[in-house]
mmCIF file of N, CA and C in Angstrom:
data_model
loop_
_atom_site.group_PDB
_atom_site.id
_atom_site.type_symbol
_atom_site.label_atom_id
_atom_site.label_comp_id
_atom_site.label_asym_id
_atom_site.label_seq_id
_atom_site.Cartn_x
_atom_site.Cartn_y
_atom_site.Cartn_z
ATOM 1 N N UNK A 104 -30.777 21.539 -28.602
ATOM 2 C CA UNK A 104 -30.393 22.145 -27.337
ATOM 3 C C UNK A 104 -30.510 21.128 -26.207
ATOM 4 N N UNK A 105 -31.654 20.385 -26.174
ATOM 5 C CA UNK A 105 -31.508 19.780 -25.120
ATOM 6 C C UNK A 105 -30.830 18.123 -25.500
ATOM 7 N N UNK A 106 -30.841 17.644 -26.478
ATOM 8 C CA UNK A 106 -29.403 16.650 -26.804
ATOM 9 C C UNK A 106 -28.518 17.067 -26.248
ATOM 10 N N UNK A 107 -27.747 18.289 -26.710
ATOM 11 C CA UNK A 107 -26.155 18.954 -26.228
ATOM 12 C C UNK A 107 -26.408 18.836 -24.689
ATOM 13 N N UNK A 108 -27.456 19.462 -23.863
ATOM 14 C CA UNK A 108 -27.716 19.193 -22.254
ATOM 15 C C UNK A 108 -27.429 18.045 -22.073
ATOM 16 N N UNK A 109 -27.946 16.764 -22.241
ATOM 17 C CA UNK A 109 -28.121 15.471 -22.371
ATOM 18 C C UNK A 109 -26.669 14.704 -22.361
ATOM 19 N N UNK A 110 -25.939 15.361 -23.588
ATOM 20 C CA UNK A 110 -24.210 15.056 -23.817
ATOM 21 C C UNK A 110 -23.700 15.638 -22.697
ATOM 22 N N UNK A 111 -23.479 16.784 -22.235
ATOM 23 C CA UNK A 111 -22.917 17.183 -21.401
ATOM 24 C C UNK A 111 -22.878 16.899 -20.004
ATOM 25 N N UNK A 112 -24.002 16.361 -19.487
ATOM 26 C CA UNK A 112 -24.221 15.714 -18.472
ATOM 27 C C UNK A 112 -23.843 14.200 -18.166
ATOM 28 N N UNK A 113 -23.353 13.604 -19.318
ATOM 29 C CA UNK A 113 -23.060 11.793 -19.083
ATOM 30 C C UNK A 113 -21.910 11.978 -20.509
ATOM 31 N N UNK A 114 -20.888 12.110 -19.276
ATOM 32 C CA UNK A 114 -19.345 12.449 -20.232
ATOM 33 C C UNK A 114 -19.129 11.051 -21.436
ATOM 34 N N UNK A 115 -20.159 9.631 -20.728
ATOM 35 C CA UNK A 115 -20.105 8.213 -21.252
ATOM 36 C C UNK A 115 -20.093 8.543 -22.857
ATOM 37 N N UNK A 116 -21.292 9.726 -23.306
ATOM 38 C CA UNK A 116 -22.125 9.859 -24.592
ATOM 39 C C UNK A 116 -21.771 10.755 -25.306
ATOM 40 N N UNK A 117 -19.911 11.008 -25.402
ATOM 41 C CA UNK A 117 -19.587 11.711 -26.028
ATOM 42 C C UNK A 117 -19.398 11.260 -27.326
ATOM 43 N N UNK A 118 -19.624 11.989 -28.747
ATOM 44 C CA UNK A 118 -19.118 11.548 -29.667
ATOM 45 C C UNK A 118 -17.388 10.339 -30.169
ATOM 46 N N UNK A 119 -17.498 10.074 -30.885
ATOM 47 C CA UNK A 119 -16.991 8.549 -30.797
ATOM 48 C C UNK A 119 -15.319 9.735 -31.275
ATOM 49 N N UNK A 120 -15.621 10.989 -32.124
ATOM 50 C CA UNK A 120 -14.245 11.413 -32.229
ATOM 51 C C UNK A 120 -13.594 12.277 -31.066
ATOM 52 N N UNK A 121 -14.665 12.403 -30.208
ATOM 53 C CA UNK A 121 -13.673 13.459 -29.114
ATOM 54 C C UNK A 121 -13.137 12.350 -28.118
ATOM 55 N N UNK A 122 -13.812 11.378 -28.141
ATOM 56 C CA UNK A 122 -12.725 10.261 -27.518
ATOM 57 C C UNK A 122 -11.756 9.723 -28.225
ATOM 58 N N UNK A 123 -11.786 9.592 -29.487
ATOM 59 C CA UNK A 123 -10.601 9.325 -30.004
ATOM 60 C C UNK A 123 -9.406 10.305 -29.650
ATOM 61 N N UNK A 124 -9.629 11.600 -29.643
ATOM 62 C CA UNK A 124 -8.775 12.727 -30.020
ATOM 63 C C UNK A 124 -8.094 12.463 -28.509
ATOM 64 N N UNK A 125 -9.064 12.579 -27.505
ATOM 65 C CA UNK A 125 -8.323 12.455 -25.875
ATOM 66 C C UNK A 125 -7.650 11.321 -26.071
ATOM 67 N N UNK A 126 -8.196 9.928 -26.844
ATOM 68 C CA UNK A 126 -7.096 8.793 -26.239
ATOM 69 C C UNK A 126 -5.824 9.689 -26.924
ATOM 70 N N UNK A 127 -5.822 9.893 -28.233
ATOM 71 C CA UNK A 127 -4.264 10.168 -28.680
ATOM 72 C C UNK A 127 -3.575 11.290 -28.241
ATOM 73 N N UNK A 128 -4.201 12.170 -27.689
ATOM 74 C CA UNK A 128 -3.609 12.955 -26.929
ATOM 75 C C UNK A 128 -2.568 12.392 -25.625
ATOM 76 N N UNK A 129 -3.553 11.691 -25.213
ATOM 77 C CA UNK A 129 -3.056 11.142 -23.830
ATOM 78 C C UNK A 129 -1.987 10.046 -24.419
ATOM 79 N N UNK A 130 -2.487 9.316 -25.322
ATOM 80 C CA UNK A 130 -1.007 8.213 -25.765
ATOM 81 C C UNK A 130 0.440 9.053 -25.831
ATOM 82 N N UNK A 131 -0.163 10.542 -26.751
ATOM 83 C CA UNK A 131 1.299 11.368 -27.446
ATOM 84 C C UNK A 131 1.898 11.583 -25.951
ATOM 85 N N UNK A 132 0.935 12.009 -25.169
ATOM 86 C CA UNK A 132 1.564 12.861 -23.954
ATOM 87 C C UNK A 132 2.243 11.725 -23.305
ATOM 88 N N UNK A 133 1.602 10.977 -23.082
ATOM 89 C CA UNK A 133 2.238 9.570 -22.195
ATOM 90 C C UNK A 133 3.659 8.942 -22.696
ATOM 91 N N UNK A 134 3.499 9.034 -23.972
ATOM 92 C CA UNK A 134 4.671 8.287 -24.870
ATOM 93 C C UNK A 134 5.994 9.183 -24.702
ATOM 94 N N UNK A 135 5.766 10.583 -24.993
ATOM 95 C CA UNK A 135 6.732 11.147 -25.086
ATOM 96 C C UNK A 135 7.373 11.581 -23.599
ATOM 97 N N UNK A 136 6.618 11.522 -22.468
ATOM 98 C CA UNK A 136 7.033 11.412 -21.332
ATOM 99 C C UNK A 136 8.000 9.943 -20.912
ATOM 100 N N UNK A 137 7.111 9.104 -21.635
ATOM 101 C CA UNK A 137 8.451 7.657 -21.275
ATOM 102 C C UNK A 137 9.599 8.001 -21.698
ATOM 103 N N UNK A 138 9.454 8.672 -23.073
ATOM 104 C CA UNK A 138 11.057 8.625 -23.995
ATOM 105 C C UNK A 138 12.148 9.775 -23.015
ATOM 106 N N UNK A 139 11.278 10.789 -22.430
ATOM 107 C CA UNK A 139 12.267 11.683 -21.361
ATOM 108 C C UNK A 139 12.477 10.989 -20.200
ATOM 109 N N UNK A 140 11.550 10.091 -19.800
ATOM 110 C CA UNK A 140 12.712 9.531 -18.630
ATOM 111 C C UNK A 140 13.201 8.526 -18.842
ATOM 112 N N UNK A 141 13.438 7.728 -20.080
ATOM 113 C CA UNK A 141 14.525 6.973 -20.344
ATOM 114 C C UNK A 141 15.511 7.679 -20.732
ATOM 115 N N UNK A 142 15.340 8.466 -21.064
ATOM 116 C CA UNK A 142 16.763 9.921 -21.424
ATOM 117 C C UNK A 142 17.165 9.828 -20.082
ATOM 118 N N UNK A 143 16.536 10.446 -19.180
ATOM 119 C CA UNK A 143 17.133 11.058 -17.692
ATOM 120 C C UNK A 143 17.903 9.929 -17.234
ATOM 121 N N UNK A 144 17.085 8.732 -17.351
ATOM 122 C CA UNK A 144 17.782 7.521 -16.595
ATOM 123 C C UNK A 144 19.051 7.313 -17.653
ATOM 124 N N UNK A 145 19.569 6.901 -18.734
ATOM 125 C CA UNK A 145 20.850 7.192 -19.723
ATOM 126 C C UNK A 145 21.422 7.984 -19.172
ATOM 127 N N UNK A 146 21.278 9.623 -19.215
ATOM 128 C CA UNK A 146 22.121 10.486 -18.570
ATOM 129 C C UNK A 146 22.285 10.103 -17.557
ATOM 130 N N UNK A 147 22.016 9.967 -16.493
ATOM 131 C CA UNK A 147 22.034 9.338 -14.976
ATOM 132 C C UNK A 147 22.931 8.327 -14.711
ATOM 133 N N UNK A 148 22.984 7.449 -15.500
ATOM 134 C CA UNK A 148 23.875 6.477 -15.920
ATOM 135 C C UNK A 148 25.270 6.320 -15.951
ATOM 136 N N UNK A 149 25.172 7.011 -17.208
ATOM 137 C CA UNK A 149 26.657 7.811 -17.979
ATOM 138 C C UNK A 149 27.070 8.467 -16.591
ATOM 139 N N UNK A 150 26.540 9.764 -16.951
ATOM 140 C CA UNK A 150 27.114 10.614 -15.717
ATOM 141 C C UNK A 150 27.485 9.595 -13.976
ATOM 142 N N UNK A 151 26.893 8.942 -13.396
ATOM 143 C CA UNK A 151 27.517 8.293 -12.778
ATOM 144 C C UNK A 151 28.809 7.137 -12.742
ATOM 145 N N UNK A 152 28.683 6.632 -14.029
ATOM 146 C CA UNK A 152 29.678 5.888 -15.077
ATOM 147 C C UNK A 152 31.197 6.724 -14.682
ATOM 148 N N UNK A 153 30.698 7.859 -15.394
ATOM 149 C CA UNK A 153 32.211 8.812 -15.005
ATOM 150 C C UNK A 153 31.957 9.855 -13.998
ATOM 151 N N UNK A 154 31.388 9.662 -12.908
ATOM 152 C CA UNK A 154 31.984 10.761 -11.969
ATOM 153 C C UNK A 154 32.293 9.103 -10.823
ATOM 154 N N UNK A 155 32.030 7.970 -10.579
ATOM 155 C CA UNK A 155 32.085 7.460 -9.661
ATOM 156 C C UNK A 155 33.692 7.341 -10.115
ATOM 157 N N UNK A 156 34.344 7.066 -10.726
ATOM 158 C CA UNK A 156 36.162 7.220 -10.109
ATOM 159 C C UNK A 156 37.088 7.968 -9.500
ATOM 160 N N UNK A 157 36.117 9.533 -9.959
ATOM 161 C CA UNK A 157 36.672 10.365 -9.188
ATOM 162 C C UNK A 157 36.063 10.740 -8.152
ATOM 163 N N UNK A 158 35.116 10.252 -7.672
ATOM 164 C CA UNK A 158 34.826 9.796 -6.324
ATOM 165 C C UNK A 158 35.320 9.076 -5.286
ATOM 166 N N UNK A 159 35.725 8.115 -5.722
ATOM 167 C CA UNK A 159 36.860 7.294 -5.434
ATOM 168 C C UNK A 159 37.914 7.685 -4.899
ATOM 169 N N UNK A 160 38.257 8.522 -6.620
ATOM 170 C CA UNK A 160 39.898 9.269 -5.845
ATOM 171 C C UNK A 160 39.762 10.023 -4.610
ATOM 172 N N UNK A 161 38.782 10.964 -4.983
ATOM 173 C CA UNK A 161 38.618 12.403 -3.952
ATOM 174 C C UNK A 161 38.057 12.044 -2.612
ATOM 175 N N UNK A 162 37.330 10.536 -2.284
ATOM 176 C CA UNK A 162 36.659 10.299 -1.375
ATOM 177 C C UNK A 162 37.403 10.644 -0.018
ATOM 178 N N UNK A 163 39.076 10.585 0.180
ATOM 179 C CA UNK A 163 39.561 10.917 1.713
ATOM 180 C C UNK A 163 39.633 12.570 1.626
ATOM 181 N N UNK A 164 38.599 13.524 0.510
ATOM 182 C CA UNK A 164 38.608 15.147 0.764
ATOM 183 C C UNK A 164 37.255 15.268 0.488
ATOM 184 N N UNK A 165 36.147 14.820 -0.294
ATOM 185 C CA UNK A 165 35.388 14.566 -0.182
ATOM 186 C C UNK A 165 34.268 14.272 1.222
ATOM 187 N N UNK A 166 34.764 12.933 1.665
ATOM 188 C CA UNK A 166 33.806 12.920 2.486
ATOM 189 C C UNK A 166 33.512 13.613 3.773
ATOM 190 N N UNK A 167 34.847 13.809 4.379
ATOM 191 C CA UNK A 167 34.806 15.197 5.495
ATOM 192 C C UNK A 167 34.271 16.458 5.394
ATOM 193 N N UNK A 168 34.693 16.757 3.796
ATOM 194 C CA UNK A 168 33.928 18.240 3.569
ATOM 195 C C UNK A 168 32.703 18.204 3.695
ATOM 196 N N UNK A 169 31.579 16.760 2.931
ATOM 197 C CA UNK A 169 30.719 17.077 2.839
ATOM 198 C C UNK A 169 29.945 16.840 4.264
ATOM 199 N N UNK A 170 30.562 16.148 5.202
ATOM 200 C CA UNK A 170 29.991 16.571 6.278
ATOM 201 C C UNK A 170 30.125 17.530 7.311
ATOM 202 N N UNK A 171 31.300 18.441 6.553
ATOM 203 C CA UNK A 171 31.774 19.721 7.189
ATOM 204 C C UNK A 171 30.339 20.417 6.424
ATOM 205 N N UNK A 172 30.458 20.581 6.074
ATOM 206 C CA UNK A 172 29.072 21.503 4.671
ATOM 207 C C UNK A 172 27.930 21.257 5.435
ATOM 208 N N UNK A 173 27.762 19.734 5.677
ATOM 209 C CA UNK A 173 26.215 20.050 6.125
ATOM 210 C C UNK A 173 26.144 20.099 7.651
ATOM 211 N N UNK A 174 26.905 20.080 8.799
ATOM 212 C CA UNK A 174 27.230 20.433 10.018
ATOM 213 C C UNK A 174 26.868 21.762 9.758
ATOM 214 N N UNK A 175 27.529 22.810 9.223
ATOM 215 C CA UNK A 175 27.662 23.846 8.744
ATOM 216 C C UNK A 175 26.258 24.349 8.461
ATOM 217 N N UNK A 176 25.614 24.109 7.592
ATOM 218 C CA UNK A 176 24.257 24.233 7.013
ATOM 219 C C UNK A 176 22.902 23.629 8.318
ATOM 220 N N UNK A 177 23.318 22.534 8.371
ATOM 221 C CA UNK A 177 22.383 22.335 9.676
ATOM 222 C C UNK A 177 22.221 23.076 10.775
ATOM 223 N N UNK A 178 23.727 23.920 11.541
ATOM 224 C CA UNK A 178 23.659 24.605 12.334
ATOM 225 C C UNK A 178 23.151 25.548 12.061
ATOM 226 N N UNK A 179 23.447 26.363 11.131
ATOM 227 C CA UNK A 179 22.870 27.771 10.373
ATOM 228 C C UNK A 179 21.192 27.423 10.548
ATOM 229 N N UNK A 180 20.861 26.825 10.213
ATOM 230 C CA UNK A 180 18.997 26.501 10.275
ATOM 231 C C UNK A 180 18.411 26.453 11.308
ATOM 232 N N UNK A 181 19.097 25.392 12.277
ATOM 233 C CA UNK A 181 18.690 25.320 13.713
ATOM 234 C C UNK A 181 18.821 26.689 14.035
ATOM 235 N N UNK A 182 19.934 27.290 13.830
ATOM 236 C CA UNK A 182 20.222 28.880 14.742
ATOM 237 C C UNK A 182 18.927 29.288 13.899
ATOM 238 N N UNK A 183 18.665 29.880 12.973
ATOM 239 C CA UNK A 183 17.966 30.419 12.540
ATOM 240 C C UNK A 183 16.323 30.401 12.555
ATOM 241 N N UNK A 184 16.281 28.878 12.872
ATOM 242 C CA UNK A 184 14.439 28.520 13.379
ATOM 243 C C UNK A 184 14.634 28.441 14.960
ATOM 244 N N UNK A 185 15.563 28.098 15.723
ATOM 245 C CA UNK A 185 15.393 28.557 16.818
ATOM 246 C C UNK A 185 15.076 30.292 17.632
ATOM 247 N N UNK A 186 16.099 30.903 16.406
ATOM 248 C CA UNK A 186 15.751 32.449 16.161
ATOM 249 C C UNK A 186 14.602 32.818 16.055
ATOM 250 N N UNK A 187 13.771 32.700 15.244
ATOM 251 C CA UNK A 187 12.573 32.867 14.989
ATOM 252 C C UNK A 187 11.438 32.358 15.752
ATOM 253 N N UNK A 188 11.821 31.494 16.573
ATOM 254 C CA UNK A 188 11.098 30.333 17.464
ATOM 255 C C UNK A 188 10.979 31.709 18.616
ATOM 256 N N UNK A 189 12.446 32.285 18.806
ATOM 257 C CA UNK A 189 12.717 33.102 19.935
ATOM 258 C C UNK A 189 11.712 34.448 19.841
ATOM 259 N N UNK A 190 11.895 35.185 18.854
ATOM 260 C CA UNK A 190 11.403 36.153 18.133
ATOM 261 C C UNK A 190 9.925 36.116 18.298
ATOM 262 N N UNK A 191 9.714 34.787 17.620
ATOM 263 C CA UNK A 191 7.981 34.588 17.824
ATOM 264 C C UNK A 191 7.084 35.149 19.570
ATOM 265 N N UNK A 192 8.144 33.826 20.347
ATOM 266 C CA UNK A 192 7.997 33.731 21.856
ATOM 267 C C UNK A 192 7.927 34.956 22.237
ATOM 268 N N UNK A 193 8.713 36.001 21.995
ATOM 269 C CA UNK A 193 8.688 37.095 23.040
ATOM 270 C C UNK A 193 7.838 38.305 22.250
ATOM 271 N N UNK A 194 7.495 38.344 21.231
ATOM 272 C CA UNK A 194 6.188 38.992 20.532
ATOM 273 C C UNK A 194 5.015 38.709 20.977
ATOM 274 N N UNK A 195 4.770 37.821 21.733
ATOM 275 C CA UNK A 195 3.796 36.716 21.498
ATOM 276 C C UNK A 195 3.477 37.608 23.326
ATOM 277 N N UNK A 196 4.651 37.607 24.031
ATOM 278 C CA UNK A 196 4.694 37.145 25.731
ATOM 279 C C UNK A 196 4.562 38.918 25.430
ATOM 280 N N UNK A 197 5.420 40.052 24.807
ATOM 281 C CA UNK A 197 5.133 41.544 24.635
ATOM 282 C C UNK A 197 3.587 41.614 24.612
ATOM 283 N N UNK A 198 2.457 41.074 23.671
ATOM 284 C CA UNK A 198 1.515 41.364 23.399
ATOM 285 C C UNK A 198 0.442 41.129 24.249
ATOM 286 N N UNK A 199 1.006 40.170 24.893
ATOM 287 C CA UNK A 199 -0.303 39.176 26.006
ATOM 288 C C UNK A 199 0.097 40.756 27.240
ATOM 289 N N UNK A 200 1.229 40.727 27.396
ATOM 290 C CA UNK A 200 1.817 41.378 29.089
ATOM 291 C C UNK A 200 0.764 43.102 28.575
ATOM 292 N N UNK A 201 1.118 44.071 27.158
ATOM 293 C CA UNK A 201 0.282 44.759 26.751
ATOM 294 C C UNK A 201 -1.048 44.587 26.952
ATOM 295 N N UNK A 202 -1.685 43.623 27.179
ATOM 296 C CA UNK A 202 -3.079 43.204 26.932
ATOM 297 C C UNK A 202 -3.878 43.489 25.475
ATOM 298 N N UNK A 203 -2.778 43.500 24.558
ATOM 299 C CA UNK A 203 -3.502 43.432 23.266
ATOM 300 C C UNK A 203 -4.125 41.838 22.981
ATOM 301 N N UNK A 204 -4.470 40.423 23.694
ATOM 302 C CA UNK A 204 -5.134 39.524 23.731
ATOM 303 C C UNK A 204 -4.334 38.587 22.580
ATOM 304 N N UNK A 205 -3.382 38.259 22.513
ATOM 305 C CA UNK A 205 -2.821 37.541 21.020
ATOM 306 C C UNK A 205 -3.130 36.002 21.277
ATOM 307 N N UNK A 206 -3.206 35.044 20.491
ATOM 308 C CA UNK A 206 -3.730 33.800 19.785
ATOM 309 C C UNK A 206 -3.474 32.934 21.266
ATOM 310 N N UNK A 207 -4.682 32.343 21.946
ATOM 311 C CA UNK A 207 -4.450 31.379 23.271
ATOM 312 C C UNK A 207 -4.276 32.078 24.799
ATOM 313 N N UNK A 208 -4.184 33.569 24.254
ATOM 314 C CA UNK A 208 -4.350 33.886 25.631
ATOM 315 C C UNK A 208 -5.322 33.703 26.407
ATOM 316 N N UNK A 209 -6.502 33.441 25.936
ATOM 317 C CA UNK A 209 -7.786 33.534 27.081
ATOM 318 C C UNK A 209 -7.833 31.714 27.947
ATOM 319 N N UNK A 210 -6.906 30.953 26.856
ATOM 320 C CA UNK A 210 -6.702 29.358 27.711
ATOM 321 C C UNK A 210 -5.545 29.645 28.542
ATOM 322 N N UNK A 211 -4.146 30.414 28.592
ATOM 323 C CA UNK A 211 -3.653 30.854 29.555
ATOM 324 C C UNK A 211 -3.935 31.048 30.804
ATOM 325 N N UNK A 212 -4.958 32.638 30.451
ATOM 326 C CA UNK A 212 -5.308 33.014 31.556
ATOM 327 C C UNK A 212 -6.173 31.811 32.079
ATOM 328 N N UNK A 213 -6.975 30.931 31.599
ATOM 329 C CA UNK A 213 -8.454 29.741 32.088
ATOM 330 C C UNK A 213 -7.348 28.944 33.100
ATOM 331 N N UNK A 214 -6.223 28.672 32.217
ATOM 332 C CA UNK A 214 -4.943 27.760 33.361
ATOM 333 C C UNK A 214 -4.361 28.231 34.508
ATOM 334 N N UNK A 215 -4.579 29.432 34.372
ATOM 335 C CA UNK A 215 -3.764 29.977 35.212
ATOM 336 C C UNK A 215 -4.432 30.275 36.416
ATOM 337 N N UNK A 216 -6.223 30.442 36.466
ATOM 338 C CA UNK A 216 -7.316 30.829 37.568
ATOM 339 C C UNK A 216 -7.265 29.214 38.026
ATOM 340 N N UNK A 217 -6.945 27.965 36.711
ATOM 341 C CA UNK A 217 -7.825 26.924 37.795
ATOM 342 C C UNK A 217 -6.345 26.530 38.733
ATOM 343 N N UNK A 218 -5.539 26.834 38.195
ATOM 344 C CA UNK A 218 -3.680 26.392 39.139
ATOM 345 C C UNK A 218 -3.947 27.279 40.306
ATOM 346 N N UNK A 219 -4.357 28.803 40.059
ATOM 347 C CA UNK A 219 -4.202 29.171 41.883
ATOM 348 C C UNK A 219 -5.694 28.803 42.600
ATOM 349 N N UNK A 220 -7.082 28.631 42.043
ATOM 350 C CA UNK A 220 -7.724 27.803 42.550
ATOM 351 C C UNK A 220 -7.179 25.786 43.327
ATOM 352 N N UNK A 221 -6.424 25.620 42.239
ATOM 353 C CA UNK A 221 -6.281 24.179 43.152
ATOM 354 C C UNK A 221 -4.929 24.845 44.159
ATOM 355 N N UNK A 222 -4.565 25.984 43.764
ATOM 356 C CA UNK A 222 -3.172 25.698 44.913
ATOM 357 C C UNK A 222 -4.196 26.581 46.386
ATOM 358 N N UNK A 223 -4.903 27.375 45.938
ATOM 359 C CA UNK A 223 -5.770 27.517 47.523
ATOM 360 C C UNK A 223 -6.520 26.661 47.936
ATOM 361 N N UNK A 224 -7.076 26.138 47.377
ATOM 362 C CA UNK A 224 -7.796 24.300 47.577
ATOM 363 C C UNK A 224 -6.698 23.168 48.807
ATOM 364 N N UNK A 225 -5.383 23.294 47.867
ATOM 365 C CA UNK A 225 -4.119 22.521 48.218
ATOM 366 C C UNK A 225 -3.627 23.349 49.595
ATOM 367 N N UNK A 226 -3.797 24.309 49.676
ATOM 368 C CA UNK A 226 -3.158 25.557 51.048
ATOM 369 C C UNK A 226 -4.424 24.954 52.262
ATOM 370 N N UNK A 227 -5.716 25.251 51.783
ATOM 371 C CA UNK A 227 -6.606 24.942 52.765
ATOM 372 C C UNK A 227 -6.609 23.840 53.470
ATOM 373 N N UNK A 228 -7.011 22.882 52.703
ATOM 374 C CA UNK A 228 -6.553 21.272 53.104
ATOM 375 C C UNK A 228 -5.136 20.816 53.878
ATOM 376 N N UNK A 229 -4.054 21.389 53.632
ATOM 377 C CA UNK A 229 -2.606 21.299 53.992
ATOM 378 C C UNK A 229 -2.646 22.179 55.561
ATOM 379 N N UNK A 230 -3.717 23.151 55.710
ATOM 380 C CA UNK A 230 -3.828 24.106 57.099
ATOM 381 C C UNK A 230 -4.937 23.476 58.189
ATOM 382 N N UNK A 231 -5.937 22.634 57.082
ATOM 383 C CA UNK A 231 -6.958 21.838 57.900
ATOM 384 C C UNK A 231 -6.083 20.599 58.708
ATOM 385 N N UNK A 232 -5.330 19.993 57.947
ATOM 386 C CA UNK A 232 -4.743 18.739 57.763
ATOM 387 C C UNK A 232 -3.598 19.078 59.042
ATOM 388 N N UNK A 233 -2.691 20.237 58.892
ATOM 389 C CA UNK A 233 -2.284 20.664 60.043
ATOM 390 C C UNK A 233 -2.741 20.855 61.386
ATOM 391 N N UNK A 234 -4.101 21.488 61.354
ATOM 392 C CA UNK A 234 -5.180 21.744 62.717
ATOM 393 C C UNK A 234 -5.127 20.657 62.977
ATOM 394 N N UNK A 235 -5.368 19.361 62.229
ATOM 395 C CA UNK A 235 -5.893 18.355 63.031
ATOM 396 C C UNK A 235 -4.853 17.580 63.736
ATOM 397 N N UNK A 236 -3.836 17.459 63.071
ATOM 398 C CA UNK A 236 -2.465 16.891 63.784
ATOM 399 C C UNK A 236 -2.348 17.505 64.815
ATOM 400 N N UNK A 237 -2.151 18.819 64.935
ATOM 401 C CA UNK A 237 -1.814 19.641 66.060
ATOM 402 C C UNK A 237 -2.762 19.435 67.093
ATOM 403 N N UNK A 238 -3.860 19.387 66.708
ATOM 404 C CA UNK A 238 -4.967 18.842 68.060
ATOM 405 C C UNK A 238 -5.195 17.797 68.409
ATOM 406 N N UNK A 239 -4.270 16.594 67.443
ATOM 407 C CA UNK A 239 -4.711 15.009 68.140
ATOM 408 C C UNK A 239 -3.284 15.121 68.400
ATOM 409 N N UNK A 240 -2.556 15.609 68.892
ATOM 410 C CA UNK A 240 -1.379 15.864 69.168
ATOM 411 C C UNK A 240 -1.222 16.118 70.903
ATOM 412 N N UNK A 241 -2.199 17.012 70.926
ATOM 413 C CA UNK A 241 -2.043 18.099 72.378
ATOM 414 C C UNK A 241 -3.016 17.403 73.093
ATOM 415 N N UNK A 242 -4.612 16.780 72.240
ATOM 416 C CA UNK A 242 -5.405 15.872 73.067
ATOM 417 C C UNK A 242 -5.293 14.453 73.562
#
C-alpha cells in the first residue's frame, strides 16, 4: 500500500511497461496523424492542380462576385451588431431612467455630481471673475 502511494506520487517511478505502452501509444497516435496530413496536403494539391484553370477562366465573373458576396455579408453583420449594439444601448438607458440600477450606473451618476460640481465651481469663479472686472472698471 504504501509502495503504490510512493508510485503514484513521482510519475518518474513508474513501471518500465506502462512507459513503454504510453511511448507506443503516443508514436501510433503521432504517426498516424502525420500520414493524415500528408493526405490533406496531396488532396490540397490535386484539388488546386485542377480547380486553378478554371479559375483562370471564370476569374472576370468570379472576382466581382466574390466581392459582391462579401460587401453583402459584411454589411449584413455590421447592420446586425450595430443592431444589437442599438438594442443593448436603449435597454440599458430604459433601465437606468426606471431606476432599476443596471451595470455602471452608480459611476454615471459619480460623473455626473462631479461635472455639475465643477460646472458650479466654473459659474462661481466666471461671476467672481466678472465682479472684479466690473469694479476695476468703474474704480
Amino acid at each position: 500500500m504504501a509502495e503504490h502511494q510512493q508510485q503514484s506520487q513521482r510519475p518518474d517511478l513508474q513501471p518500465r511497461s506502462h512507459q513503454v505502452v504510453k511511448a507506443a501509444t503516443a508514436a501510433t497516435a503521432g504517426g498516424s496523424l502525420l500520414v493524415l496530413s500528408g493526405l490533406i496536403l496531396t488532396g490540397t494539391v490535386i484539388s488546386l492542380t485542377v480547380a486553378t484553370p478554371l479559375f483562370v477562366i471564370f476569374s472576370p465573373v468570379l472576382v466581382p462576385a466574390v466581392i459582391t458576396v462579401a460587401l453583402i455579408i459584411l454589411g449584413f453583420l455590421a447592420s446586425g451588431g450595430f443592431g444589437v449594439a442599438a438594442v443593448t444601448v436603449l435597454s440599458w438607458i430604459y433601465r437606468y431612467v426606471t431606476g432599476r440600477q443596471p451595470p455602471g450606473a452608480e459611476q454615471i451618476d459619480q460623473a455626473r455630481m462631479r461635472l455639475a460640481s465643477k460646472a458650479r465651481e466654473m459659474k462661481d469663479r466666471a461671476e467672481q471673475f466678472g465682479q472684479q472686472h466690473v469694479s476695476g472698471a468703474q474704480g
